[in-house]
Amino acid sequence: MHDAAFAAAGIDAHYELLELEPDAVEGTVNEARGPDWLGLGVTAPYKRLVAGLCDEVEPDAATIGAVNNVVRTEAGRLVGINTDAPGFRAGVELAMGRPLADAVVVVAGAGGAAHAVVFACLSAGAHDVTIGNRTVASAAALAERFADVGSGSVSAVALDDAAFAAALRSADLAVNATTVGMIDAGVTIDVGALPAGATVFDLVYVPPETPLLRAARARGLRTANGSEMLIQQAAIAFERWTGVGGMAGVMRAAVAPLLADATARA
């Protein structure tokens, strides 16, 4: 995606994959202060570690507790940012056909991905967010972390609690922020409990159609997988690195063959 955007923008740069052992992360981050670098992309399990190695972490990334991209300034300082939250917001609002403002949201999961999802929903003005997780303590910690974000309410319940099922019955948006459907079998959300106008968003995009999305489509609900979030967050990062915006379409076209191949293999 990024290399396609560099080519389209006429920028002499490329995106390089580095698979690092933990003891190599700090050295690589320090190397990125050099003039040959625009910044870094960061994935699990290093999003928290890299945050502590930056010269500055933007407020949203600090609140979320994760840095997934780093921008190098002209002076060689490294600024940690989080594009997962705005990328999710852009992708999910496209899927819903409406803003997140005043929405009632149910989120399955309380891990790193759920942090970005819950923050995005609350900061966008969601009316109510219910976090369901197998371990209630993790969901409660997440709800407490974001209790002061936005003006909406946020609560935590167990996935198998009656309160989770009750929340689904009034939800505008249901989000799977777990690996269920990708690594683990099954579904996290009973789509039969959702209203007819609800949207189901699964952060999983390999396979492109999870059992959750298949069930939601069979009910005629709006659905989307995590591919659009992937594209939108990448376009935001690219703009922060280069100053060039509007690359989501280029990136979408670049990643389409890979997603099509994943569909064929599924």
C-alpha positions in Angstrom: 0.0 0.0 0.0 2.6 2.5 1.0 4.9 1.8 -1.9 2.0 2.3 -4.3 1.3 5.6 -2.6 5.0 6.7 -2.8 5.0 5.9 -6.6 1.7 7.7 -7.1 3.0 10.8 -5.3 6.3 10.7 -7.0 8.2 10.3 -3.8 11.5 8.5 -3.8 11.0 6.3 -0.8 9.9 2.8 0.0 8.4 0.9 2.9 10.6 -1.8 4.4 9.5 -4.7 6.6 11.7 -5.3 9.6 11.0 -8.3 11.8 12.8 -7.5 15.0 13.7 -9.3 18.2 12.9 -7.3 21.3 16.5 -6.3 22.0 16.8 -4.8 18.5 13.8 -2.4 18.8 15.5 0.5 20.6 18.4 0.6 18.1 16.1 0.6 15.1 14.0 3.4 16.7 17.1 5.5 17.3 18.3 4.8 13.7 15.0 6.3 12.5 16.1 9.7 13.7 18.4 9.8 10.7 17.7 12.0 7.6 17.0 8.9 5.4 13.8 8.1 7.4 10.3 9.5 7.2 9.1 7.4 10.1 8.1 4.0 11.3 5.1 1.7 11.3 4.7 -0.4 14.5 2.7 -3.5 15.1 2.1 -5.9 18.0 3.8 -6.6 20.4 5.9 -3.4 20.2 3.2 -0.6 20.3 3.7 0.2 24.0 7.5 -0.3 23.9 8.0 2.1 21.1 5.8 4.7 22.8 8.5 4.9 25.5 11.3 5.4 23.0 9.7 8.4 21.2 10.7 12.0 22.0 7.0 12.9 22.1 3.7 11.0 22.1 0.6 12.7 20.9 -2.3 13.0 23.4 -4.6 10.5 21.7 -1.9 7.9 21.4 -1.0 8.4 25.0 -4.6 8.0 26.1 -5.0 4.9 24.0 -1.7 3.6 25.4 -0.3 2.5 22.0 1.8 4.0 19.2 1.3 2.3 15.8 3.2 4.9 13.8 6.1 7.2 14.4 6.7 10.5 12.5 10.2 11.9 12.1 10.4 15.7 12.2 12.8 17.7 10.2 14.8 18.2 13.4 15.1 14.4 13.8 12.7 14.1 16.7 10.4 11.1 16.8 6.7 11.7 17.5 4.5 8.7 18.4 1.0 8.7 16.9 -2.0 6.3 16.7 -3.7 6.0 13.4 -5.7 2.9 14.4 -8.4 5.0 16.1 -9.1 7.5 13.3 -8.7 4.7 10.7 -11.3 2.6 12.5 -13.6 5.7 12.7 -13.3 6.4 9.0 -13.9 2.8 8.0 -16.8 2.2 10.3 -18.6 5.4 9.5 -18.3 4.5 5.8 -19.8 1.1 6.7 -22.6 2.6 8.8 -23.4 5.3 6.3 -23.6 7.8 9.3 -21.4 9.3 11.9 -20.6 7.6 15.2 -22.1 10.6 17.1 -25.0 9.4 19.3 -24.5 5.8 18.3 -25.1 2.9 20.7 -22.1 0.6 20.4 -21.2 -2.9 21.6 -17.6 -4.1 21.4 -16.5 -7.7 21.9 -12.9 -7.8 23.2 -10.7 -5.8 25.5 -7.2 -6.1 24.0 -5.1 -3.6 22.1 -7.5 -3.4 19.1 -10.4 -2.8 21.4 -8.5 0.2 23.0 -8.5 2.0 19.7 -12.1 1.0 18.9 -13.5 2.2 22.2 -11.5 5.4 22.2 -12.6 6.2 18.6 -16.3 5.6 19.4 -16.3 7.7 22.6 -14.2 10.6 21.1 -16.5 10.7 18.1 -19.5 11.2 20.4 -21.0 7.7 20.8 -23.9 7.8 23.2 -23.1 4.5 24.9 -20.4 1.9 24.6 -20.7 -1.6 26.1 -17.5 -3.7 26.3 -18.0 -7.4 26.5 -15.0 -9.7 27.3 -14.5 -13.2 28.6 -12.4 -11.7 31.4 -14.6 -9.0 32.9 -11.7 -7.4 34.8 -10.0 -6.6 31.5 -13.1 -5.0 30.1 -13.6 -3.0 33.3 -10.1 -1.7 33.2 -10.6 -0.6 29.6 -13.9 1.1 30.5 -12.3 2.9 33.4 -9.4 4.0 31.2 -11.7 5.8 28.8 -14.4 6.9 31.3 -13.6 10.6 30.7 -13.3 10.4 26.9 -16.3 12.1 25.3 -19.6 12.6 26.9 -21.1 9.1 26.4 -21.2 6.3 28.9 -19.0 3.2 28.9 -19.6 -0.1 30.7 -18.1 -3.5 31.0 -19.8 -6.9 31.1 -18.9 -10.6 30.5 -19.5 -11.8 26.9 -21.9 -14.5 28.3 -23.7 -12.1 30.6 -27.4 -11.3 30.0 -26.4 -7.6 30.0 -24.3 -8.1 26.9 -27.3 -9.7 25.1 -29.5 -6.8 26.3 -27.0 -4.2 24.9 -27.1 -5.9 21.5 -30.8 -5.4 21.3 -30.4 -1.6 21.1 -27.1 -1.4 19.3 -26.5 0.7 16.2 -23.0 -0.9 15.8 -21.5 -4.2 17.0 -17.8 -4.6 16.7 -15.7 -7.8 17.0 -12.3 -6.7 18.3 -11.0 -10.2 19.1 -9.2 -12.8 17.0 -12.3 -15.0 16.9 -13.0 -15.8 13.3 -9.3 -15.6 12.4 -7.3 -17.5 15.0 -10.1 -18.9 17.1 -13.3 -20.6 15.9 -16.8 -19.3 16.6 -18.5 -15.9 16.9 -18.5 -13.3 19.7 -21.8 -11.6 18.8 -25.3 -13.0 18.5 -26.4 -11.2 15.3 -30.0 -12.5 16.0 -30.2 -10.1 18.9 -29.3 -7.0 16.8 -31.9 -4.5 15.4 -32.6 -4.6 11.7 -30.7 -1.3 11.2 -27.5 -2.3 13.0 -24.0 -2.5 11.4 -21.6 -5.4 12.2 -17.9 -4.5 11.9 -15.3 -7.3 12.2 -11.7 -6.1 12.6 -10.6 -9.4 11.1 -10.0 -9.2 7.4 -8.2 -12.6 6.8 -10.4 -14.4 6.0 -12.4 -11.6 4.5 -15.7 -13.1 5.5 -15.8 -14.5 9.0 -18.7 -16.6 10.4 -19.9 -13.5 12.2 -20.1 -11.5 9.0 -21.7 -14.3 7.1 -24.4 -14.6 9.8 -24.9 -10.8 9.8 -25.2 -10.7 6.0 -27.7 -13.5 6.1 -29.8 -11.3 8.3 -29.5 -8.4 5.9 -27.5 -6.3 8.2 -24.8 -3.8 7.1 -21.4 -5.4 7.4 -17.7 -4.6 6.9 -14.4 -6.3 7.7 -11.2 -4.7 8.9 -9.7 -4.1 5.5 -11.1 -0.5 5.2 -9.7 0.3 8.7 -6.3 -1.0 7.5 -6.4 1.2 4.4 -7.7 4.3 6.2 -5.1 4.1 9.0 -2.3 3.6 6.4 -3.4 6.7 4.4 -3.4 8.8 7.6 0.1 7.6 8.5 1.3 8.3 4.9 0.0 11.9 5.1 1.7 12.4 8.4 5.0 11.2 7.0 4.9 13.0 3.7 2.3 15.8 3.8 0.5 14.1 0.9 -3.1 13.2 1.5 -5.8 11.5 -0.5 -4.0 8.2 -1.0 -6.7 5.9 0.4 -7.9 5.0 -3.2 -4.4 4.2 -4.4 -3.9 2.0 -1.3 -7.2 0.3 -1.7 -6.4 -0.6 -5.3 -3.0 -1.9 -4.3 -4.3 -4.2 -1.6 -7.3 -5.4 -3.5 -5.4 -8.3 -5.2 -4.2 -9.6 -1.9 -7.7 -9.5 -0.4 -9.1 -11.2 -3.5 -6.5 -13.9 -3.1 -7.4 -14.3 0.5 -11.1 -14.6 -0.5 -10.2 -17.3 -3.1 -8.2 -19.3 -0.5 -11.0 -19.0 2.0 
